[in-house]
mmCIF file of N, CA and C in Angstrom:
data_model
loop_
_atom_site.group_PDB
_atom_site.id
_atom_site.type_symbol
_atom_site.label_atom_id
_atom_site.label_comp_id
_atom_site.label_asym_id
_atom_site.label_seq_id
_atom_site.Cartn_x
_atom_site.Cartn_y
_atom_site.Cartn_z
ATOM 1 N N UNK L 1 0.809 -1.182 0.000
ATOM 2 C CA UNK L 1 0.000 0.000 0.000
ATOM 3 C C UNK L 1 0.850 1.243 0.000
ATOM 4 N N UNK L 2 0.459 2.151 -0.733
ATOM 5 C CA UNK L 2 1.042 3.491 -0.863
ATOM 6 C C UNK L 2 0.539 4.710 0.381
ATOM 7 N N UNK L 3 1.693 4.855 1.094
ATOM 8 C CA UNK L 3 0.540 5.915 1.743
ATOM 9 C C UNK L 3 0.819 7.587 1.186
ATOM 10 N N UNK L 4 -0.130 8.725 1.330
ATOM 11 C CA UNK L 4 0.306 9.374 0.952
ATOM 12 C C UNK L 4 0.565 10.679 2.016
ATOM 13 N N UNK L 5 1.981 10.877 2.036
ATOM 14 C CA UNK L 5 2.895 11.899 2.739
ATOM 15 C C UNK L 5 3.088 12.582 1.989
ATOM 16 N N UNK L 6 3.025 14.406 2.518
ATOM 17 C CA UNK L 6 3.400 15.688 1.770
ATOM 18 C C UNK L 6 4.896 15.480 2.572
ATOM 19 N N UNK L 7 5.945 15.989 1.547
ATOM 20 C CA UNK L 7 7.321 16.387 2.381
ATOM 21 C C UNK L 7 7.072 17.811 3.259
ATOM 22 N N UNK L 8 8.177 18.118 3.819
ATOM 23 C CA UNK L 8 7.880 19.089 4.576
ATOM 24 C C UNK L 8 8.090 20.247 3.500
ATOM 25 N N UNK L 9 8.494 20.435 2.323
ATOM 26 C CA UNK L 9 8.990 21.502 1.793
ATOM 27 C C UNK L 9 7.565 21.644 0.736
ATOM 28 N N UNK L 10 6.707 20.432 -0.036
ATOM 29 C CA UNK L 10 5.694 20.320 -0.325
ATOM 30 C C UNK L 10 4.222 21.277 0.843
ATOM 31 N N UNK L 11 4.008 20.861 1.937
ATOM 32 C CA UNK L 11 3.613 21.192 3.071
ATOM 33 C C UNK L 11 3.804 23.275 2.907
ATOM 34 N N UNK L 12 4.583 23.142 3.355
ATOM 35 C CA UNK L 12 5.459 24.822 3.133
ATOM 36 C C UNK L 12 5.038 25.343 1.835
ATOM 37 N N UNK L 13 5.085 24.687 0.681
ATOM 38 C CA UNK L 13 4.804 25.284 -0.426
ATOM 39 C C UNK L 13 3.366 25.339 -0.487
ATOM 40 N N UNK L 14 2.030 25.216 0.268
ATOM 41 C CA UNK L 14 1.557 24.511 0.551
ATOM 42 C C UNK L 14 0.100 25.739 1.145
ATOM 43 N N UNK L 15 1.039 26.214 2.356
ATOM 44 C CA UNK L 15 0.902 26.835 2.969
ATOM 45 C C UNK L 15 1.128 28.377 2.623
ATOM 46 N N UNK L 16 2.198 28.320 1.757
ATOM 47 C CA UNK L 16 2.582 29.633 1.153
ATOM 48 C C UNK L 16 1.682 30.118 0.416
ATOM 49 N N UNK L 17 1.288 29.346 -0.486
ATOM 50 C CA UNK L 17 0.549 29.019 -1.455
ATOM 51 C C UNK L 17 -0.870 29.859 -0.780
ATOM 52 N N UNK L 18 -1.322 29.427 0.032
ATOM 53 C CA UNK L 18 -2.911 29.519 1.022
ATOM 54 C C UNK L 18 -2.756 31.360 1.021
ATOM 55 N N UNK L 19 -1.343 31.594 2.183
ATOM 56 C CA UNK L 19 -0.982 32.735 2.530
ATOM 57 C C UNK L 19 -0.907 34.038 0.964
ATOM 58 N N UNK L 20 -0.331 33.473 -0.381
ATOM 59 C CA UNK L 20 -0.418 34.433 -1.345
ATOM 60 C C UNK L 20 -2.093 34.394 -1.997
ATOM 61 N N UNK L 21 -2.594 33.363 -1.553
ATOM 62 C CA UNK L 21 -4.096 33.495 -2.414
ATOM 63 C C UNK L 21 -4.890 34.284 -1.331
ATOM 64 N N UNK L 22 -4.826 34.353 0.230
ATOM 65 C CA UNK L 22 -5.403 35.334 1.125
ATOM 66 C C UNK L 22 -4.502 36.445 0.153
ATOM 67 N N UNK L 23 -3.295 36.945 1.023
ATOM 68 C CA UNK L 23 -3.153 38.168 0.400
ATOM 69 C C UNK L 23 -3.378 39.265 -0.678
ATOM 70 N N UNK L 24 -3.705 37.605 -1.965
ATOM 71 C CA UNK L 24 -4.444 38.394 -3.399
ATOM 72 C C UNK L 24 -5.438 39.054 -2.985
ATOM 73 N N UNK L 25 -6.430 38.140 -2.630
ATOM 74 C CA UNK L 25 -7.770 38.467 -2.467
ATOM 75 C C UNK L 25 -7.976 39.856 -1.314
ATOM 76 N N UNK L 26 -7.155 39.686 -0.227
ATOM 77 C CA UNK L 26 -7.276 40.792 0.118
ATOM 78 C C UNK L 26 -6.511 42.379 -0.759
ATOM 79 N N UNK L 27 -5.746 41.954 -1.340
ATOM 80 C CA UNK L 27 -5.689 42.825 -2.575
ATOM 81 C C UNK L 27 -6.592 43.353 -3.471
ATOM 82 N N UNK L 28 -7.170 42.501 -4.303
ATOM 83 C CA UNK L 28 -8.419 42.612 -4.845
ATOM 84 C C UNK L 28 -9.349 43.268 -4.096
ATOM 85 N N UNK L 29 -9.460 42.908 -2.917
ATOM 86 C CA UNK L 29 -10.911 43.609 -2.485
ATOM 87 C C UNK L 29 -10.444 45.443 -2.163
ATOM 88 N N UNK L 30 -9.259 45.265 -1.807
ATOM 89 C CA UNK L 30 -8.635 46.618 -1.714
ATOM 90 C C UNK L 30 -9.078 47.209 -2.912
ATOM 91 N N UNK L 31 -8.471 47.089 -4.043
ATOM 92 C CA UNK L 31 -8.674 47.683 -5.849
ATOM 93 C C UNK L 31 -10.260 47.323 -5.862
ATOM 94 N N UNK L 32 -10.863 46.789 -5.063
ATOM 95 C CA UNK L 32 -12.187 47.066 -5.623
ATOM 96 C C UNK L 32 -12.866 48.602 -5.052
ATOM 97 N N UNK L 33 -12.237 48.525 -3.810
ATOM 98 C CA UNK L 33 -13.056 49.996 -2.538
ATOM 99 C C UNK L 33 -12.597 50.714 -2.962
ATOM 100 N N UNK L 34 -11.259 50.946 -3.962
ATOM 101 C CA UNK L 34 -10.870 52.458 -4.333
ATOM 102 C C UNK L 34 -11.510 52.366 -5.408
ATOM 103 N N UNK L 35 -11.575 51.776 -6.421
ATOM 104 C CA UNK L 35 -12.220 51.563 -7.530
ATOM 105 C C UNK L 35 -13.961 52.248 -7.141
ATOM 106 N N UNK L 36 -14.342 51.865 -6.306
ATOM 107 C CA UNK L 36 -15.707 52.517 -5.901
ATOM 108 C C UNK L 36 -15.510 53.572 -5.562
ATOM 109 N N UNK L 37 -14.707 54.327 -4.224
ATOM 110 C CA UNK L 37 -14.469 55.560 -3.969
ATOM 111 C C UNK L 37 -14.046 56.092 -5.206
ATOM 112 N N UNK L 38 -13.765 55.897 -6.053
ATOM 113 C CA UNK L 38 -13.124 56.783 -7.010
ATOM 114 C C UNK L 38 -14.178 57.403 -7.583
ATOM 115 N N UNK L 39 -14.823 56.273 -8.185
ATOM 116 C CA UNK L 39 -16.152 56.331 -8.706
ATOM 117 C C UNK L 39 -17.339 57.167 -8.348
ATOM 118 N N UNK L 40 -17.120 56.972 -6.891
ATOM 119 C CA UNK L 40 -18.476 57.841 -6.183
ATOM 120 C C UNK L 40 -17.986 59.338 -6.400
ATOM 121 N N UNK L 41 -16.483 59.465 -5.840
ATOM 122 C CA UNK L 41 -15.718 61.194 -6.231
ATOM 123 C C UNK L 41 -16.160 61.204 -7.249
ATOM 124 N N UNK L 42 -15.718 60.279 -9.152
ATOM 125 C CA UNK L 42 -15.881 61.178 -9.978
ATOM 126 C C UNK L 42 -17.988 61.639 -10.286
ATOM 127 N N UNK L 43 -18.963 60.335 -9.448
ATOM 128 C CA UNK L 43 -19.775 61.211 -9.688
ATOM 129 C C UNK L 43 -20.487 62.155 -9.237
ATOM 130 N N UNK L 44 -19.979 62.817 -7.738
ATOM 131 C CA UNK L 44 -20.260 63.747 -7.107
ATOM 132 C C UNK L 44 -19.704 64.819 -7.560
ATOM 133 N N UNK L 45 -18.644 64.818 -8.316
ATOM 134 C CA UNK L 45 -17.670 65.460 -9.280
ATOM 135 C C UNK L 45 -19.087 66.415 -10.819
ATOM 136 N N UNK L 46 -19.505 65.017 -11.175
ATOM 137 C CA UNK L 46 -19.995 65.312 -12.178
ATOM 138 C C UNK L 46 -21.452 65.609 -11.778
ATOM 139 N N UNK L 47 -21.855 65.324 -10.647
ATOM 140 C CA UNK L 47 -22.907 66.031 -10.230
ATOM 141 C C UNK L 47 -22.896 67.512 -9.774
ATOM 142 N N UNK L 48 -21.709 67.923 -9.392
ATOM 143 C CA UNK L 48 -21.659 69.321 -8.899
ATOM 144 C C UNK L 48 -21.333 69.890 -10.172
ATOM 145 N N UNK L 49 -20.937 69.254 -11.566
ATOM 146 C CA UNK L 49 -20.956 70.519 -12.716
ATOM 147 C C UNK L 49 -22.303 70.188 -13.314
ATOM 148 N N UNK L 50 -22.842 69.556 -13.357
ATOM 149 C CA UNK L 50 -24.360 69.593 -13.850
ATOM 150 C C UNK L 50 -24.938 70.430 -12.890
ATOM 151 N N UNK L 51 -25.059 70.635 -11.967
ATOM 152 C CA UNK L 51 -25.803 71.018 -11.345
ATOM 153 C C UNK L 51 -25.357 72.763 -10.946
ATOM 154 N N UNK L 52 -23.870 73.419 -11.618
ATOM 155 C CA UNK L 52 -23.030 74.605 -12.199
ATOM 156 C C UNK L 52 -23.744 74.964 -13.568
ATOM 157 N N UNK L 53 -24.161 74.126 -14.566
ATOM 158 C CA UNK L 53 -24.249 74.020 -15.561
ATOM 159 C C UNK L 53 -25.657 74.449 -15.638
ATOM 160 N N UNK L 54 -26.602 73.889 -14.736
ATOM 161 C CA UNK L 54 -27.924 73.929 -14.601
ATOM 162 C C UNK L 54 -28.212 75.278 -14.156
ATOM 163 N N UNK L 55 -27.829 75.787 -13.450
ATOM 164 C CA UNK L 55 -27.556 77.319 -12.838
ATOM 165 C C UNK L 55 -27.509 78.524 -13.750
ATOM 166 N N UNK L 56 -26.375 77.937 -14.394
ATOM 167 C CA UNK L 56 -25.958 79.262 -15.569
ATOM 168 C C UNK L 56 -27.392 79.277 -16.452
ATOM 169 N N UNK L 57 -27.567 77.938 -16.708
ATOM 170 C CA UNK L 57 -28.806 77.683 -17.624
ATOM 171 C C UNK L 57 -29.936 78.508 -17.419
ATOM 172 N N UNK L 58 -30.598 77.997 -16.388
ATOM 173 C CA UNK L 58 -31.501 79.100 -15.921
ATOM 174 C C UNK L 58 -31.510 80.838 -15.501
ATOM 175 N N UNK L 59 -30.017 80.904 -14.820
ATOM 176 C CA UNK L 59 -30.319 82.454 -15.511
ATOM 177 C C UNK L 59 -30.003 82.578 -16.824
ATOM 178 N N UNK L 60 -29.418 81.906 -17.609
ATOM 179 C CA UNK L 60 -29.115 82.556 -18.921
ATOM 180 C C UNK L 60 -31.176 82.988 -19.311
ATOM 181 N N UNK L 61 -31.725 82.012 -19.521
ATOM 182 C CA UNK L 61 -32.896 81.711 -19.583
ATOM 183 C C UNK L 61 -33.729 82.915 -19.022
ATOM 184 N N UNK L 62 -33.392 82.829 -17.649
ATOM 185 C CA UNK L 62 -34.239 83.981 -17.125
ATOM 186 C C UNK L 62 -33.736 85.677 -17.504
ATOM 187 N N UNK L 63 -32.280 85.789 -17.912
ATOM 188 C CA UNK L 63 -32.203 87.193 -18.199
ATOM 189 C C UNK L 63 -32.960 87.300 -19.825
ATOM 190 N N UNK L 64 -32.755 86.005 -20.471
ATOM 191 C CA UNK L 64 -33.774 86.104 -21.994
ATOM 192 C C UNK L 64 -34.942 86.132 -22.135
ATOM 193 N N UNK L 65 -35.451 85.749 -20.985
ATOM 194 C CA UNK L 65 -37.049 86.073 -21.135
ATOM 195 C C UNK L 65 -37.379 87.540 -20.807
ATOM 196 N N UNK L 66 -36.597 88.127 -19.211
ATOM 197 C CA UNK L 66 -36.878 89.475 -18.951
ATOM 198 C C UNK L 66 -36.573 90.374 -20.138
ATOM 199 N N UNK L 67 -35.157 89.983 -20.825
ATOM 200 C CA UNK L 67 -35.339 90.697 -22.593
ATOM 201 C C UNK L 67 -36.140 91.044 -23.065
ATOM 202 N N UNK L 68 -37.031 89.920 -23.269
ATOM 203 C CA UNK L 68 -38.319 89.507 -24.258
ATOM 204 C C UNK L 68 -39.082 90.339 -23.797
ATOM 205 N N UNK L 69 -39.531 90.517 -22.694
ATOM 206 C CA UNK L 69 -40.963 90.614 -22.127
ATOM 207 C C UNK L 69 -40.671 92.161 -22.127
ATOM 208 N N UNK L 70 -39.405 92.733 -21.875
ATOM 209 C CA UNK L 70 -39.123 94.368 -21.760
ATOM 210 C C UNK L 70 -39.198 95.073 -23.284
ATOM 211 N N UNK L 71 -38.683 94.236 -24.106
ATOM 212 C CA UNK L 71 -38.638 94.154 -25.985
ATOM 213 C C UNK L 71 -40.462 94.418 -26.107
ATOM 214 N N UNK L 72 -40.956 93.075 -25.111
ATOM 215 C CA UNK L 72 -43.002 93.113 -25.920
ATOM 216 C C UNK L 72 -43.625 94.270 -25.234
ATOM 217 N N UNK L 73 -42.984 94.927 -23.859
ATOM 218 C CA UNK L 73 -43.664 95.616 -23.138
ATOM 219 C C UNK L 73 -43.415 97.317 -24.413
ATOM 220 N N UNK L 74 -41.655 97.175 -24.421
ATOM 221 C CA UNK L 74 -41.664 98.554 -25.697
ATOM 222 C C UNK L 74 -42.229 98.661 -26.491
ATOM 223 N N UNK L 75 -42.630 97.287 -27.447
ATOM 224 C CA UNK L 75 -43.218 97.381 -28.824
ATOM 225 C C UNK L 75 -44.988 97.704 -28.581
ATOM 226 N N UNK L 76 -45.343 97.031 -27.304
ATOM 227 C CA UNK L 76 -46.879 97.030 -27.168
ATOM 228 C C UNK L 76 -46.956 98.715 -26.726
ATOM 229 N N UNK L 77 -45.948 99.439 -25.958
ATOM 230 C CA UNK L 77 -46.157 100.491 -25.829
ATOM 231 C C UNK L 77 -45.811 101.534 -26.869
ATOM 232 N N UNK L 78 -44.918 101.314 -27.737
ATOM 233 C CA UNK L 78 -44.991 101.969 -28.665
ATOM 234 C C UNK L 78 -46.122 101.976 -30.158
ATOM 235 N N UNK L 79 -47.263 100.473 -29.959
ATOM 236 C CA UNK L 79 -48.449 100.966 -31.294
ATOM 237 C C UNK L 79 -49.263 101.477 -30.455
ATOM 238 N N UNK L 80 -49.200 101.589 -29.419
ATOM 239 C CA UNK L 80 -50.225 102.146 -28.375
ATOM 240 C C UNK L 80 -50.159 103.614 -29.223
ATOM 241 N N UNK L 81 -49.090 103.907 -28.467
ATOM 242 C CA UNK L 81 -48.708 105.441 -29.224
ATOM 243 C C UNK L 81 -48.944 105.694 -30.276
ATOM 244 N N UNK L 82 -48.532 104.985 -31.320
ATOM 245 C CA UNK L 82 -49.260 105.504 -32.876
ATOM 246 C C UNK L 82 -50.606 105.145 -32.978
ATOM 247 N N UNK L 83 -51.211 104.365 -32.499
ATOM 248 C CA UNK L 83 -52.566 104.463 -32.491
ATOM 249 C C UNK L 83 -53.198 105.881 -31.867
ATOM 250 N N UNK L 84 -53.281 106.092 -30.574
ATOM 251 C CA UNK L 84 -53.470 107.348 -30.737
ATOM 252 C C UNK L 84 -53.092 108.167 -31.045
ATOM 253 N N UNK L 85 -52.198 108.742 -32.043
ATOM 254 C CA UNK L 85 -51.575 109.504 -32.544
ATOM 255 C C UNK L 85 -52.165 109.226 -33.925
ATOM 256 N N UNK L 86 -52.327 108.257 -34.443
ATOM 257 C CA UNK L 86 -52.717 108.302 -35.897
ATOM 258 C C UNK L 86 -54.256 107.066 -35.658
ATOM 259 N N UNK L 87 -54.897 107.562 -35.254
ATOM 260 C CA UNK L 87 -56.668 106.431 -34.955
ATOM 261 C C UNK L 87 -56.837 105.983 -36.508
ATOM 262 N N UNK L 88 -57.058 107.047 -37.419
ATOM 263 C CA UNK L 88 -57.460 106.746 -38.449
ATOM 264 C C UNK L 88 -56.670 105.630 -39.208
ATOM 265 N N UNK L 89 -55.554 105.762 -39.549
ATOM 266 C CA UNK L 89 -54.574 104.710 -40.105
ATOM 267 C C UNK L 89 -54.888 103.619 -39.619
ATOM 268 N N UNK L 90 -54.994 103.515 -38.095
ATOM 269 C CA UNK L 90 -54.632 102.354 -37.418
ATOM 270 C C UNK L 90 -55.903 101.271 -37.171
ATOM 271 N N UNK L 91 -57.037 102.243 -37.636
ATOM 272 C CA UNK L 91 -58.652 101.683 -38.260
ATOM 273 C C UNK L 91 -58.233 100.828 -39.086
ATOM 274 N N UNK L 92 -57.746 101.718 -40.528
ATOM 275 C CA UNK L 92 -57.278 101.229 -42.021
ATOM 276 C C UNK L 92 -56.675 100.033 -42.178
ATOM 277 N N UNK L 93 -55.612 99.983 -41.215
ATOM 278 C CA UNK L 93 -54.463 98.964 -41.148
ATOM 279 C C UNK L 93 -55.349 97.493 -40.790
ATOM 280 N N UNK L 94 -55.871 97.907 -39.712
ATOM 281 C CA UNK L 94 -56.812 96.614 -39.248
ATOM 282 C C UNK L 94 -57.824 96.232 -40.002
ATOM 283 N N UNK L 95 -58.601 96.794 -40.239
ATOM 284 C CA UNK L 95 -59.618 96.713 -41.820
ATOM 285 C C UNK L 95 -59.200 95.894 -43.264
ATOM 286 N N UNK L 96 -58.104 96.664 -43.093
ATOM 287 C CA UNK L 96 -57.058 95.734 -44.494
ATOM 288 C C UNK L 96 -56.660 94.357 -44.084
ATOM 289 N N UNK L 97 -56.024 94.617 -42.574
ATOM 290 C CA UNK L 97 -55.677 93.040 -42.495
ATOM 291 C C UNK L 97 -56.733 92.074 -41.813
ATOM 292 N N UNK L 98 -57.829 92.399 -41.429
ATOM 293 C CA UNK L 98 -59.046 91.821 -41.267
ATOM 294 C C UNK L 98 -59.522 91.190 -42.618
ATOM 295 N N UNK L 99 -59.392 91.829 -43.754
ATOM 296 C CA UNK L 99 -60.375 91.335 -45.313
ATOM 297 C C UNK L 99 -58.976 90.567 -45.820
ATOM 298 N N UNK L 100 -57.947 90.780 -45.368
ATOM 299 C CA UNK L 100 -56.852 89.656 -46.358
ATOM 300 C C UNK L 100 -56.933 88.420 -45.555
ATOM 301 N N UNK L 101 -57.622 88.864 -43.936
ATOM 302 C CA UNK L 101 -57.075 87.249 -43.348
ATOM 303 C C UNK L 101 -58.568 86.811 -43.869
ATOM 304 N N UNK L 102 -59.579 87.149 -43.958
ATOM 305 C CA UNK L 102 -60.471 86.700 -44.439
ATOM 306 C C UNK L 102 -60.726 85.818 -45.702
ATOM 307 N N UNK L 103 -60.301 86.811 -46.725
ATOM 308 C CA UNK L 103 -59.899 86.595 -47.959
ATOM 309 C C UNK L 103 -59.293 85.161 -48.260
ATOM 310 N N UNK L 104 -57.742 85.004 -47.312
ATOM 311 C CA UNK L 104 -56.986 83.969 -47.389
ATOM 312 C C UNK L 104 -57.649 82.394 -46.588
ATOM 313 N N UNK L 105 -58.657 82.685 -45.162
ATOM 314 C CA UNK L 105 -59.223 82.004 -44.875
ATOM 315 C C UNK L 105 -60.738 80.941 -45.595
ATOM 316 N N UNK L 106 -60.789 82.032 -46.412
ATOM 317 C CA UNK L 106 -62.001 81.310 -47.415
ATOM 318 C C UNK L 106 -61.122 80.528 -48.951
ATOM 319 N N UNK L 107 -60.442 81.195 -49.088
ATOM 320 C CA UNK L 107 -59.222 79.873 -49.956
ATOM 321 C C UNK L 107 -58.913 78.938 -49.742
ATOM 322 N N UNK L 108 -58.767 78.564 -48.023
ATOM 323 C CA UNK L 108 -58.278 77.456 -47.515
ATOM 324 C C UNK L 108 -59.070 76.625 -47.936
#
């Protein structure tokens, strides 16, 4: 019968062996937690410029509308003015473009 004996240097190699596959693994799990921390930095990273980005956005937005609305408030105040200043024309004008939208609406 054969029995089977590790030598002692087999044994040792053995053991070493056990000791570098813990150490991998605790390696690995290391490169995994920075690998995540990294991850979470770059997207708190990329959440704080979206959210820079989103900012500018809306005022850009909001100084273009106050534009607008100061642009519709001049223009509405300025036919104001030629209307009363010129009633008659401003009859004419509407009259004319009352019978063309008409005009063009019965073509349709």
């Amino acid at each position: 019968m054969q029995t089977n004996t590790t030598s002692p240097n087999t044994s040792d190699k053995i053991q070493e062996l056990r000791t570098d596959l813990r150490t991998l693994g605790n390696d690995a799990a290391q490169v995994g937690r920075s690998a995540i921390d990294a991850g979470r930095a770059a997207a708190e990273e990329g959440r704080a410029k979206v959210g820079e980005i989103a900012e500018k956005a809306s005022d850009f937005a909001s100084n273009k509308y106050e534009q607008i609305k100061s642009a519709g408030c001049s223009t509405t105040s300025h036919v104001e003015d030629y209307v009363r200043s010129n009633p008659l024309k401003a009859v004419a004008i509407a009259g004319l473009a009352g019978f063309f939208l008409s005009a063009f609406s019965r073509r349709s």
